[in-house]
Coordinates of C-alpha atoms in Angstrom, one line a residue:
X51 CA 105.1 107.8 127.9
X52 CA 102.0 107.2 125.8
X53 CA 100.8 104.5 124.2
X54 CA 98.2 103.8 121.3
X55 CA 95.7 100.8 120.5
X56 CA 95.9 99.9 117.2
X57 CA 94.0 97.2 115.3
X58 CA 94.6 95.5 117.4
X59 CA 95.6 97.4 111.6
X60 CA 98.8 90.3 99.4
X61 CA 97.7 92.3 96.2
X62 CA 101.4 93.1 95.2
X63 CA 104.7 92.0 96.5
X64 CA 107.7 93.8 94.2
X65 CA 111.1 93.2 94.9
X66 CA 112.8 96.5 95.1
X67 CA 112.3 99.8 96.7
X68 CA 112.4 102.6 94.2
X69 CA 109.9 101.1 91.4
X70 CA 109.2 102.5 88.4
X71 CA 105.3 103.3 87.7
X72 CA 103.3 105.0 84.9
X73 CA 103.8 109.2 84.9
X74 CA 100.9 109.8 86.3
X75 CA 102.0 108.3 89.6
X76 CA 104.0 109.7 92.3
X77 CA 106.1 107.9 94.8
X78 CA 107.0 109.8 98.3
X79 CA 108.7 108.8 101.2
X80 CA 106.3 108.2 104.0
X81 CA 107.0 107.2 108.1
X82 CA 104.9 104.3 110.1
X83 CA 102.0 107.4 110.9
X84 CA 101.3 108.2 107.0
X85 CA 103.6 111.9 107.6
X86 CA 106.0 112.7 104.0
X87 CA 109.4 112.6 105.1
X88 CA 113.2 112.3 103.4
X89 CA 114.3 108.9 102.4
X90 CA 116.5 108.6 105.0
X91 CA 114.3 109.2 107.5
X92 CA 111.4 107.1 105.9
X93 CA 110.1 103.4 107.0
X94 CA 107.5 103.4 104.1
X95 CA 106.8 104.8 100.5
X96 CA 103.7 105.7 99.0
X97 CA 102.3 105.2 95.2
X98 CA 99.4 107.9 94.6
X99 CA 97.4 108.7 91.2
X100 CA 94.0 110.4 90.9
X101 CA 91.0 108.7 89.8
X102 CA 87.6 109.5 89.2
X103 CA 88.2 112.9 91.7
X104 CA 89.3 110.5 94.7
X105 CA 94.1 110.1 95.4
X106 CA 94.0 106.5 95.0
X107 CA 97.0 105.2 97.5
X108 CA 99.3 102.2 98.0
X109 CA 101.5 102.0 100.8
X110 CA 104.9 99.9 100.7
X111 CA 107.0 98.6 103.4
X112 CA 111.0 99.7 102.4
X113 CA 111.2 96.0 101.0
X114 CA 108.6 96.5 98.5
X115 CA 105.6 94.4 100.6
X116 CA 102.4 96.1 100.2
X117 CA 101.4 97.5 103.9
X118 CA 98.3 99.6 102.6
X119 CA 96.0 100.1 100.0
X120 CA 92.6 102.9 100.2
X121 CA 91.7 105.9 98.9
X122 CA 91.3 110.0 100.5
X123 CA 89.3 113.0 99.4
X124 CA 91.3 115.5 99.1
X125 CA 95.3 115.3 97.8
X126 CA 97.1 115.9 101.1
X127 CA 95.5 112.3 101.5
X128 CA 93.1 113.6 104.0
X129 CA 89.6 112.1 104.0
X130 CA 89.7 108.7 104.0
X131 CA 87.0 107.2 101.5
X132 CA 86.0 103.5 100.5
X133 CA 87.7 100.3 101.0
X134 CA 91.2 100.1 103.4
X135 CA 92.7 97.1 103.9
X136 CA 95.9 96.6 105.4
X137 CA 99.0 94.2 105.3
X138 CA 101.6 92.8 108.2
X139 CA 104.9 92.8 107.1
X140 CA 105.0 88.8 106.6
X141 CA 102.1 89.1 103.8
X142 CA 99.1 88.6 105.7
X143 CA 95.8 91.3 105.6
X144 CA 95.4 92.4 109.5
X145 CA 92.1 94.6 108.8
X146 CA 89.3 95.3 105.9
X147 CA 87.5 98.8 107.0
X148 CA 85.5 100.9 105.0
X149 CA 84.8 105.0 105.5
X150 CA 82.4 107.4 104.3
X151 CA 83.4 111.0 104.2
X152 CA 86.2 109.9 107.2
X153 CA 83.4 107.5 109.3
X154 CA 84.0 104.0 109.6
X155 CA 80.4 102.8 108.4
X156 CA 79.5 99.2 107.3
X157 CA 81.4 96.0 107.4
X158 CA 84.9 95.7 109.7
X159 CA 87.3 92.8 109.4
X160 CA 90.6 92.1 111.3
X161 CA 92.9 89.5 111.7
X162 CA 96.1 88.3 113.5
X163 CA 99.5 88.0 112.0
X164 CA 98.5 84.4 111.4
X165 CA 96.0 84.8 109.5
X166 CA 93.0 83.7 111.8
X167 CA 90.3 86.0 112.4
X168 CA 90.5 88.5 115.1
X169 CA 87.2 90.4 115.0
X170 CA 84.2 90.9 113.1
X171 CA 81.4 93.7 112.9
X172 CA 79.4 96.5 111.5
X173 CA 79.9 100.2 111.5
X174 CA 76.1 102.4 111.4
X175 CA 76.0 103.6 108.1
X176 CA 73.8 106.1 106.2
X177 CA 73.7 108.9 109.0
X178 CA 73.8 112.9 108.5
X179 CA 76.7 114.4 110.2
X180 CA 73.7 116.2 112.6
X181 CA 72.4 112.4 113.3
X182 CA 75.9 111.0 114.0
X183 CA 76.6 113.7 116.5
X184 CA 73.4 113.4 118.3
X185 CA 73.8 109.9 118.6
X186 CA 77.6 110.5 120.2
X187 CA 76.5 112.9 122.0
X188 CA 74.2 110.7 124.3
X189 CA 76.3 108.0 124.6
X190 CA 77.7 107.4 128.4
X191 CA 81.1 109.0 128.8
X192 CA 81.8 107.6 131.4
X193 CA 82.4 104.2 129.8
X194 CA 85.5 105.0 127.6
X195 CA 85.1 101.4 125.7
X196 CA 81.7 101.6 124.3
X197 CA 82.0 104.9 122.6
X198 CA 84.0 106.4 120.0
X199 CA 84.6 110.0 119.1
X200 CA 83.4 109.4 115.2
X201 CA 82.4 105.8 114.8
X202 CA 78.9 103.8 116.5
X203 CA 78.9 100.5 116.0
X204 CA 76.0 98.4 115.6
X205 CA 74.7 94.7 115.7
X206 CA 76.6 92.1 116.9
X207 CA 80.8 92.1 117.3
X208 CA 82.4 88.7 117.8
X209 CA 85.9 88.9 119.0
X210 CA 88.1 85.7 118.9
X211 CA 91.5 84.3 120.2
X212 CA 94.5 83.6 118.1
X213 CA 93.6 80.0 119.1
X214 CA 90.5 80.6 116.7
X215 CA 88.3 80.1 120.0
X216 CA 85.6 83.1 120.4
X217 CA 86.6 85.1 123.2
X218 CA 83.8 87.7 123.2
X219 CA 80.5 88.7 121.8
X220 CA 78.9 92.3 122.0
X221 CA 75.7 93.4 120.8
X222 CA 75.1 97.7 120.3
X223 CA 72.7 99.6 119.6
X224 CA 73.4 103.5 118.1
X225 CA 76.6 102.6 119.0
X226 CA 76.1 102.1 122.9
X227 CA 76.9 98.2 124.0
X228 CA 73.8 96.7 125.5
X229 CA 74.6 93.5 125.5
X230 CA 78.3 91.4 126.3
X231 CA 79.2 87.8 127.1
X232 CA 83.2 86.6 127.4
X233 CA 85.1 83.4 127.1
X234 CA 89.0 81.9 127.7
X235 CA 91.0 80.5 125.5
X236 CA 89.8 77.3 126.5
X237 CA 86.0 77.8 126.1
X238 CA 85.4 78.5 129.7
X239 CA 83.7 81.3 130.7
X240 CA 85.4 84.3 131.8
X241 CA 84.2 86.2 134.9
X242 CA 83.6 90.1 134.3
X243 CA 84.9 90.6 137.2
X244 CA 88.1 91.2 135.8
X245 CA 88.5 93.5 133.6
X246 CA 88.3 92.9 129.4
X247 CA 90.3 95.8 128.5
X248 CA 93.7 97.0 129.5
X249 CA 96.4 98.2 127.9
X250 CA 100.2 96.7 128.0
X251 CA 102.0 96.7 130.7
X252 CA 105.8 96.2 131.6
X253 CA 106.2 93.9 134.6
X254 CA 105.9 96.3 137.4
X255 CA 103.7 99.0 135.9
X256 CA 105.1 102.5 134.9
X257 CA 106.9 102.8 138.3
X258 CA 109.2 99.6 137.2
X259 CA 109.8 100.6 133.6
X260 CA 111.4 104.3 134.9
X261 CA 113.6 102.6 137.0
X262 CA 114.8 100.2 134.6
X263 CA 115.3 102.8 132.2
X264 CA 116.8 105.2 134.8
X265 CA 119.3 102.1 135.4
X266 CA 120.4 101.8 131.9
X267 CA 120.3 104.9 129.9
X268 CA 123.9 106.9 129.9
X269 CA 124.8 109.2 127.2
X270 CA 127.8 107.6 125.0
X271 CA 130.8 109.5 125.8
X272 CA 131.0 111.1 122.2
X273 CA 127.6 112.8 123.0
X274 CA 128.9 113.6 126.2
X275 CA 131.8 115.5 125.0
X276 CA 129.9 117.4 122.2
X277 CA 127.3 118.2 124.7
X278 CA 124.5 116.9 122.9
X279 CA 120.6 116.5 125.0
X280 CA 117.5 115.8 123.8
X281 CA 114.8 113.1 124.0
X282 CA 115.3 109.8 121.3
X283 CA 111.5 108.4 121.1
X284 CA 111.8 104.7 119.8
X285 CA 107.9 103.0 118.8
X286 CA 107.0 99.6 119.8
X287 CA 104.9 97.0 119.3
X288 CA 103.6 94.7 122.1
X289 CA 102.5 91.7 120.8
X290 CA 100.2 88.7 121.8
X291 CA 102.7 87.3 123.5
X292 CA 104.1 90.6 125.5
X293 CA 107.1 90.4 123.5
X294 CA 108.8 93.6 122.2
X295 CA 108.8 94.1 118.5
X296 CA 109.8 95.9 115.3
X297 CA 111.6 99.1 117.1
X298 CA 111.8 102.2 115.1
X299 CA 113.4 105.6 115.7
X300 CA 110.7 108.1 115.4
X301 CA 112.3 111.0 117.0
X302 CA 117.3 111.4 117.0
X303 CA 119.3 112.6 119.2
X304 CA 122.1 110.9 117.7
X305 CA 123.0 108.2 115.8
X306 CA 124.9 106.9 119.1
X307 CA 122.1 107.9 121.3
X308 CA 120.0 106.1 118.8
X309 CA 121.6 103.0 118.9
X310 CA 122.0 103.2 122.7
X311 CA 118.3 103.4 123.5
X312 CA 117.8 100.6 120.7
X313 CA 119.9 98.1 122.3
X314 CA 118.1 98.8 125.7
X315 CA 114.8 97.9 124.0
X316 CA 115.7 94.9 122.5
X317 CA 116.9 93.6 125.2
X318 CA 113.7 94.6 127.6
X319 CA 112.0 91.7 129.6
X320 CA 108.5 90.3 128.2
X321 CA 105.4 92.8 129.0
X322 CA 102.1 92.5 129.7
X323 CA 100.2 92.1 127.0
X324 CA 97.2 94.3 126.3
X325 CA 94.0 92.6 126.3
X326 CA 90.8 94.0 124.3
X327 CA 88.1 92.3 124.2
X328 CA 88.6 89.7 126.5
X329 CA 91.8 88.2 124.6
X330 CA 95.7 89.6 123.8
X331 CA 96.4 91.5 121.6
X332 CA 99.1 93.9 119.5
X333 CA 99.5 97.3 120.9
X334 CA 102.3 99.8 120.0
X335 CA 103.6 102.3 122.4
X336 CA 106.4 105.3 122.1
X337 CA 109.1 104.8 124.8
X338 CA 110.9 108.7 125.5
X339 CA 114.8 108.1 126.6
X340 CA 115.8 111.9 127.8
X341 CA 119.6 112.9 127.8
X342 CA 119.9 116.7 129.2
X343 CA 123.5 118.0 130.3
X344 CA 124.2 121.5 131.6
X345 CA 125.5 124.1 128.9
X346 CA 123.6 120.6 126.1
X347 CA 122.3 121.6 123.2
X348 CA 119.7 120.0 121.2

């Protein structure tokens, strides 16, 4: 099992999937990670033109609501350059980033699914590629939370609770946090004792999950009888809340197995919910559901 942090990431809304744009345009069938894929297979599509020697790209959810908009480099989208800004599903913008050559640099921006700011800072910007790596280079790695393999923040980052109420403030300098005061939802203080980061967890840590998985996952008998094994990997988000959302089939076995595993998930107990920054927050993770028989093929 592995599991990512994402960012914690209303220009356009159309109303059908397969619209028709000007010829210079293309539209291809994308997956929640950006990869090109067949239709069937896709949970996004993507609008791409060139302009002034940068692949200009929007990025739809299947219903036509804008998920994405930003710009690459290079035409395998590759190099991510200039303004990004992202959409949730129900319309709202979760993040305003900007890159240089790939490097987050200047102004960052994210919110929750409610619109209400989640957190606020700069990026360094105007280093060399020898300067940047320098910088990295010296920075603790032993402290996996106040370095970054390509970005250095700088200044002061205020992080804030869905409430609206500020639930951290960090100061850095060349991308090292010097500097870090926390509060509650309520406006109390919060001891850092405990820890501010940690990522979701099911009730019981890994240990429980297996076994509830272990408990529940059997092979539908029409799998069974046509010998079919592999591993179906489902994606899920945790939200604020620790409930489980939005699951989506990222790797088949079978449509049966598929649905199986699905079932499983949805009906899965509330999580923990990560916490970053002192306060909860989204986080997806990839579940793996393995079905192996002897004499199975995949």
């Amino acid at each position: 099992m592995k599991y990512q942090l994402t960012l914690i990431p209303l220009l356009i809304c159309l109303f059908h999937t397969e619209p028709v744009f000007n010829q210079d345009t293309t539209i291809t069938w994308i997956d929640h990670s950006g990869k090109h894929v067949n239709k069937a297979a896709a949970t996004m599509y993507r609008q791409s033109w060139e302009e002034n020697e940068l692949w200009m790209v929007r990025d739809f959810y299947l219903d036509g609501q804008l998920q994405m908009t930003g710009a690459y480099r290079r035409p395998q989208f590759k190099i991510n350059h200039g303004t990004f800004i992202y959409y949730s599903k129900y319309n709202v913008k979760t993040l305003e980033v900007n890159y240089d050559n790939d490097y987050l640099t200047g102004q960052a921006t994210a919110y929750f699914d409610n619109g209400t700011l989640s957190e606020t800072g700069m990026y360094m910007e105007g280093l060399s590629f020898e300067e940047r790596n320098d910088l990295i280079a010296a920075l603790p790695k032993e402290l996996p939370y106040t370095r970054d393999s390509t970005n250095l923040k700088t200044g002061t980052w205020e992080y804030y609770h869905i409430n609206g109420k500020l639930s951290g403030r960090e100061v850095y300098k060349d991308g090292f946090i010097i500097y870090s005061e926390y509060w509650n939802d309520d406006g109390s203080e919060f001891d850092q004792r405990h820890r501010v980061h940690r990522p979701a967890e099911f009730p019981g840590g890994k240990a429980a999950l297996a076994e509830y998985l272990h408990k529940r996952v059997r092979l539908p008998d029409t799998d069974q009888f046509h010998k079919v094994s592999g591993t179906v990997k489902i994606r899920i988000t945790i939200d604020e809340k620790g409930q489980v959302k939005d699951p989506t089939i990222i790797k088949s076995v079978s449509p049966t197995a598929d649905a199986h595993c699905l079932e499983i998930v949805k009906n899965m107990p509330l999580w923990i919910p990560a916490r970053m920054h002192n306060r909860h927050v989204k986080m997806n993770y990839v579940l793996p559901f393995h079905f192996v028989q002897p004499g199975s093929r995949n």
